[in-house]
PDB file of C-alpha atoms in Angstrom:
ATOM      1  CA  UNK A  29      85.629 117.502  49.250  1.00 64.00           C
ATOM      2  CA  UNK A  30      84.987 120.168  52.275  1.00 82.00           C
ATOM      3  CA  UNK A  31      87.782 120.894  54.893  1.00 80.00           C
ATOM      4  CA  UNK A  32      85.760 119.777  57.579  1.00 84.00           C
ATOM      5  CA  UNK A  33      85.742 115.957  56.108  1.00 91.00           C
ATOM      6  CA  UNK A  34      89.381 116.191  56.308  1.00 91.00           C
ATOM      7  CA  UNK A  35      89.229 117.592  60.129  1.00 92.00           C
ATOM      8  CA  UNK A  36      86.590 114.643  60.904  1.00 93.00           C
ATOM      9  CA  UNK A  37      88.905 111.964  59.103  1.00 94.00           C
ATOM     10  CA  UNK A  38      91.838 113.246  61.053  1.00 94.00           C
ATOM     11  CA  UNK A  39      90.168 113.315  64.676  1.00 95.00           C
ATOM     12  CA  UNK A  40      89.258 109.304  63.541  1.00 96.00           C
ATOM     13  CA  UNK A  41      92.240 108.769  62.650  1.00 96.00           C
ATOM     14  CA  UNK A  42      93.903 109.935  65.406  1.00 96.00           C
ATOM     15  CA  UNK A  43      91.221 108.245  68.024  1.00 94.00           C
ATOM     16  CA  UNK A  44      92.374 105.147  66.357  1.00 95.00           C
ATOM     17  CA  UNK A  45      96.278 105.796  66.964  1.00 95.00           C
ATOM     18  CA  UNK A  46      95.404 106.596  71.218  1.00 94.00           C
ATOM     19  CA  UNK A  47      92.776 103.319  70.855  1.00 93.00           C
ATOM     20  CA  UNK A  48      95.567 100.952  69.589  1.00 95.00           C
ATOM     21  CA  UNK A  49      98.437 103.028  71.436  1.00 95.00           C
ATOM     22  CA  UNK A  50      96.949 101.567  74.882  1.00 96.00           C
ATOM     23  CA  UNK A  51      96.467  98.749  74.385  1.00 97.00           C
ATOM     24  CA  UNK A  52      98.861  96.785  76.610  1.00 97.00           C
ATOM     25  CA  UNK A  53     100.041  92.425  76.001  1.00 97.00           C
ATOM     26  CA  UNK A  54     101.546  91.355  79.148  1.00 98.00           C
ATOM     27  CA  UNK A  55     103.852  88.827  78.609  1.00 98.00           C
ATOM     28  CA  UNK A  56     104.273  85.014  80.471  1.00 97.00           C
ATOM     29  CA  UNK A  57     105.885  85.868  84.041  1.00 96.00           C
ATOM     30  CA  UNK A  58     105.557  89.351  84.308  1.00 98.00           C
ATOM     31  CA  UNK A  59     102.976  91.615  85.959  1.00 98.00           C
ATOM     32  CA  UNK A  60     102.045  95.329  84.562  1.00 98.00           C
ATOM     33  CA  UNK A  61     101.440  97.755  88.130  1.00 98.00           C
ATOM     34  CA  UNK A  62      98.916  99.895  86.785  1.00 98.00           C
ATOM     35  CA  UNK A  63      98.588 103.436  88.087  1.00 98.00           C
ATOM     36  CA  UNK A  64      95.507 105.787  87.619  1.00 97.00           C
ATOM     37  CA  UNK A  65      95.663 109.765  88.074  1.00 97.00           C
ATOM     38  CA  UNK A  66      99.184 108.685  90.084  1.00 94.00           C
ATOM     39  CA  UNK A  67      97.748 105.933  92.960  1.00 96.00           C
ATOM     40  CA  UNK A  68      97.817 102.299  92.190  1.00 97.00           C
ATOM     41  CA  UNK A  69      94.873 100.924  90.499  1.00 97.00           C
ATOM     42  CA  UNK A  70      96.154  97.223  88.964  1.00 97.00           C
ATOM     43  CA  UNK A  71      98.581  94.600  88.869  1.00 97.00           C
ATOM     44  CA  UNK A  72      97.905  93.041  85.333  1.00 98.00           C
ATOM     45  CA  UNK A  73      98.571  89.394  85.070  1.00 97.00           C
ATOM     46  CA  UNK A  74      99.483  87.623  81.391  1.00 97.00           C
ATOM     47  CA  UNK A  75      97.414  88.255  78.442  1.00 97.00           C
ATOM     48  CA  UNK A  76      95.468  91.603  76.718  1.00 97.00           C
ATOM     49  CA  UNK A  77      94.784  94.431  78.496  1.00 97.00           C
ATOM     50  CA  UNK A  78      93.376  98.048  77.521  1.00 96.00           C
ATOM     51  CA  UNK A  79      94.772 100.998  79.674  1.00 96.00           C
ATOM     52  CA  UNK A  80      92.434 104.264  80.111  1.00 95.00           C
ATOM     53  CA  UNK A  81      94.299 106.778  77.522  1.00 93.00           C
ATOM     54  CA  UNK A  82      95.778 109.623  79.857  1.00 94.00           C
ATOM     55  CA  UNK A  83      94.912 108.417  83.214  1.00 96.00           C
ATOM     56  CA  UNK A  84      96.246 105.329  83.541  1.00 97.00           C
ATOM     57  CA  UNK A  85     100.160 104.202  83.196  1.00 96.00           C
ATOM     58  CA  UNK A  86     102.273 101.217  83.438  1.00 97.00           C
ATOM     59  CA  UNK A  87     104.209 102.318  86.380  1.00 97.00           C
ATOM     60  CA  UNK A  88     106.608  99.426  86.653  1.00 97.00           C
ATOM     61  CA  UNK A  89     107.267  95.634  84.421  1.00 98.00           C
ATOM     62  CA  UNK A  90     107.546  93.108  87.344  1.00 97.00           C
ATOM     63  CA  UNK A  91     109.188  89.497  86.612  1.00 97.00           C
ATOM     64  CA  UNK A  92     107.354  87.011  88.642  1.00 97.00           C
ATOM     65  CA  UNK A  93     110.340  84.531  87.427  1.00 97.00           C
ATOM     66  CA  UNK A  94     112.733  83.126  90.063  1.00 97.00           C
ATOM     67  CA  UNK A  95     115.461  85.586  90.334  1.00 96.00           C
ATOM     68  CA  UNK A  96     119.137  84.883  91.430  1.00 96.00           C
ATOM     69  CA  UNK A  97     121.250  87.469  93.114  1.00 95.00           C
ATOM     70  CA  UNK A  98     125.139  86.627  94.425  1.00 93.00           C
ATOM     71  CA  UNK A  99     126.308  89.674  97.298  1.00 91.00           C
ATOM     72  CA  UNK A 100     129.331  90.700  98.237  1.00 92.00           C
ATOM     73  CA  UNK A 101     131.174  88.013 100.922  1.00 91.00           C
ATOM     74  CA  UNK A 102     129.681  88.918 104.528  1.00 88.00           C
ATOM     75  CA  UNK A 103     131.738  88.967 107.437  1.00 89.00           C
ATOM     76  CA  UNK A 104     130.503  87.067 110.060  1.00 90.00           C
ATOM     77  CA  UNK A 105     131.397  86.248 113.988  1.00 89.00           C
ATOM     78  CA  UNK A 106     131.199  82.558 114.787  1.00 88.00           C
ATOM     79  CA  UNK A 107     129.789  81.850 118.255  1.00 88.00           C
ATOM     80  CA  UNK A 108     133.476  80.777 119.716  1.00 89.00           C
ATOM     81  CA  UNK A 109     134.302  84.656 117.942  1.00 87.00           C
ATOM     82  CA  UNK A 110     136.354  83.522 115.017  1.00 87.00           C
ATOM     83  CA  UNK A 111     135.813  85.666 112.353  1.00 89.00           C
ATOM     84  CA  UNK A 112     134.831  84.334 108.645  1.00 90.00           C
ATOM     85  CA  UNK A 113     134.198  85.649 105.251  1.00 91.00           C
ATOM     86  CA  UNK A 114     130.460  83.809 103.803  1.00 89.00           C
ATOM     87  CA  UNK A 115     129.426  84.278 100.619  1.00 90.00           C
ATOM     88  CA  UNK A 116     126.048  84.558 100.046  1.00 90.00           C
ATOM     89  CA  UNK A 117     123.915  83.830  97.033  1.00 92.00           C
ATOM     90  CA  UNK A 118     120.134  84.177  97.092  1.00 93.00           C
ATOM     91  CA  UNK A 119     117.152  82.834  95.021  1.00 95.00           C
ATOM     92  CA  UNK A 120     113.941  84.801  94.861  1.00 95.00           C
ATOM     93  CA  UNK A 121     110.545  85.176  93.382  1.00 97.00           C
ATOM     94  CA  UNK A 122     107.993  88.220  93.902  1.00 96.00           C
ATOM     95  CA  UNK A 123     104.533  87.034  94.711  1.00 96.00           C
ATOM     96  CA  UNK A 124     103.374  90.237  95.279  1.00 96.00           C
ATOM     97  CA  UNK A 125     103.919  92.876  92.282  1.00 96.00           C
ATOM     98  CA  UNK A 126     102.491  95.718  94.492  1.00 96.00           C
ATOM     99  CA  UNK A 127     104.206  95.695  97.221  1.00 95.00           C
ATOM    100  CA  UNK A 128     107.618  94.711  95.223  1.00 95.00           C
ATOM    101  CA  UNK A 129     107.221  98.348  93.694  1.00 95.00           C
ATOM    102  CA  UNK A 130     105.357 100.198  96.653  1.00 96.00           C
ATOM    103  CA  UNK A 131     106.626  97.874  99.683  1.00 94.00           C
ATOM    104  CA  UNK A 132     110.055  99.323  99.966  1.00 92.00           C
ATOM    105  CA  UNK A 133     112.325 101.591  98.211  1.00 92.00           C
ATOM    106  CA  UNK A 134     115.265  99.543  96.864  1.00 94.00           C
ATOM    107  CA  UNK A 135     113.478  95.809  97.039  1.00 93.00           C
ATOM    108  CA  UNK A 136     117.431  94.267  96.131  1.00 93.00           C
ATOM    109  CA  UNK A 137     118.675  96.412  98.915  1.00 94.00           C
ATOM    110  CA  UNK A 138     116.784  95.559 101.251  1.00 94.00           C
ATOM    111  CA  UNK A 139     116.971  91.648 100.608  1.00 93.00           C
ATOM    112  CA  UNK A 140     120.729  91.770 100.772  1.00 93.00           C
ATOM    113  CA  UNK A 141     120.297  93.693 104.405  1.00 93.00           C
ATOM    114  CA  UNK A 142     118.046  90.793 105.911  1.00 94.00           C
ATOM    115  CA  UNK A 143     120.041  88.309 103.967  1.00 92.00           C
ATOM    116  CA  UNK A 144     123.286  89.402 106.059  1.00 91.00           C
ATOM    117  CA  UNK A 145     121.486  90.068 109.244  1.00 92.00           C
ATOM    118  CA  UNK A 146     119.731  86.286 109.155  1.00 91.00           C
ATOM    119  CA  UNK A 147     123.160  84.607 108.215  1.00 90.00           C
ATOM    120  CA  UNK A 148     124.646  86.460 111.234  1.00 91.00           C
ATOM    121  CA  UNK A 149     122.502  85.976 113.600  1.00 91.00           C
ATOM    122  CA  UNK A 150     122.444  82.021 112.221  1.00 90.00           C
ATOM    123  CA  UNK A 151     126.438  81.832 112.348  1.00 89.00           C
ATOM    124  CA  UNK A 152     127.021  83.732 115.473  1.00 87.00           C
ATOM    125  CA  UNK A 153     124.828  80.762 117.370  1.00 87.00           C
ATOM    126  CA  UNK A 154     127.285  77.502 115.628  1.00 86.00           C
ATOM    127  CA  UNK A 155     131.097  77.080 116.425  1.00 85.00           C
ATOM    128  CA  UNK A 156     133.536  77.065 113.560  1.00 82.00           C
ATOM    129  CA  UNK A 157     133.330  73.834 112.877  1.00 83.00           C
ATOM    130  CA  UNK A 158     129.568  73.497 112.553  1.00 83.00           C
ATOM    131  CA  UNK A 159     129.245  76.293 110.288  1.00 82.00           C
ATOM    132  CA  UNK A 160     131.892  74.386 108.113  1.00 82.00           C
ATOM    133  CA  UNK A 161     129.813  71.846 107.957  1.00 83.00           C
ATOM    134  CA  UNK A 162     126.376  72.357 108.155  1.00 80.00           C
ATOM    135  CA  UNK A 163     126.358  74.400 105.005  1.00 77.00           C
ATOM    136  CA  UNK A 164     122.903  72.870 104.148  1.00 76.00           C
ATOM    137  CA  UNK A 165     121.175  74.487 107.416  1.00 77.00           C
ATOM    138  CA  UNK A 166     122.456  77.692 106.752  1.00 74.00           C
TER     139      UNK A 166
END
């Protein structure tokens, strides 16, 4: 045999390994954020997908399940200014995969901020005794 089959059997070869290398299975409840040359390009739902070999990239794996998240115990100031310690636990699901990764820059952070700022501004309008029991409202 002449060297240059083995050079043409290697470049197959190795076409082959980029070919099967990108291509991408996006499993049930998550989304793929696709980036080309570095801006976004995709959001890939469920099933088979075939990324462009070096110029596209799975920027970020986004779980479109419904999340749970427990904070710290917020301090809050009832409206007749008695001051409480509410726990907080929040349920969430991301709709929107692109601006989940793109939208802000710690997406946990940021729900735990407007978390504590709405149960504030809820509690600081009730008396002790409603926020005791009008758990359900709040």
């Amino acid at each position: 045999m002449e060297p240059g089959i083995y050079i043409v059997l290697a470049i197959i070869v190795l076409l082959i390994i980029i070919v099967i290398s990108n291509i991408k299975i996006v499993p049930q409840a998550y989304v793929f954020v696709v980036e080309r040359l570095g801006a976004f390009h995709a959001a890939w739902g469920t099933g088979l997908h075939v990324k462009v070999p070096f110029i596209d990239r799975v920027a970020k794996r986004v779980s479109i399940k419904e999340q749970v998240v427990d904070f710290k115990p917020q301090s809050v100031i009832t409206k007749d200014n008695v001051t409480m310690q509410i726990d907080t636990v929040v349920f969430f699901q991301i709709t929107n995969a692109m601006q989940f990764t793109y939208g802000v820059e710690r997406p946990i952070s940021a729900i735990e901020n407007l978390t504590a700022t709405t149960l504030r501004n809820i509690v600081g309008d009730l008396d002790l005794e409603a926020t005791l029991t009008s758990r359900d409202i709040i």
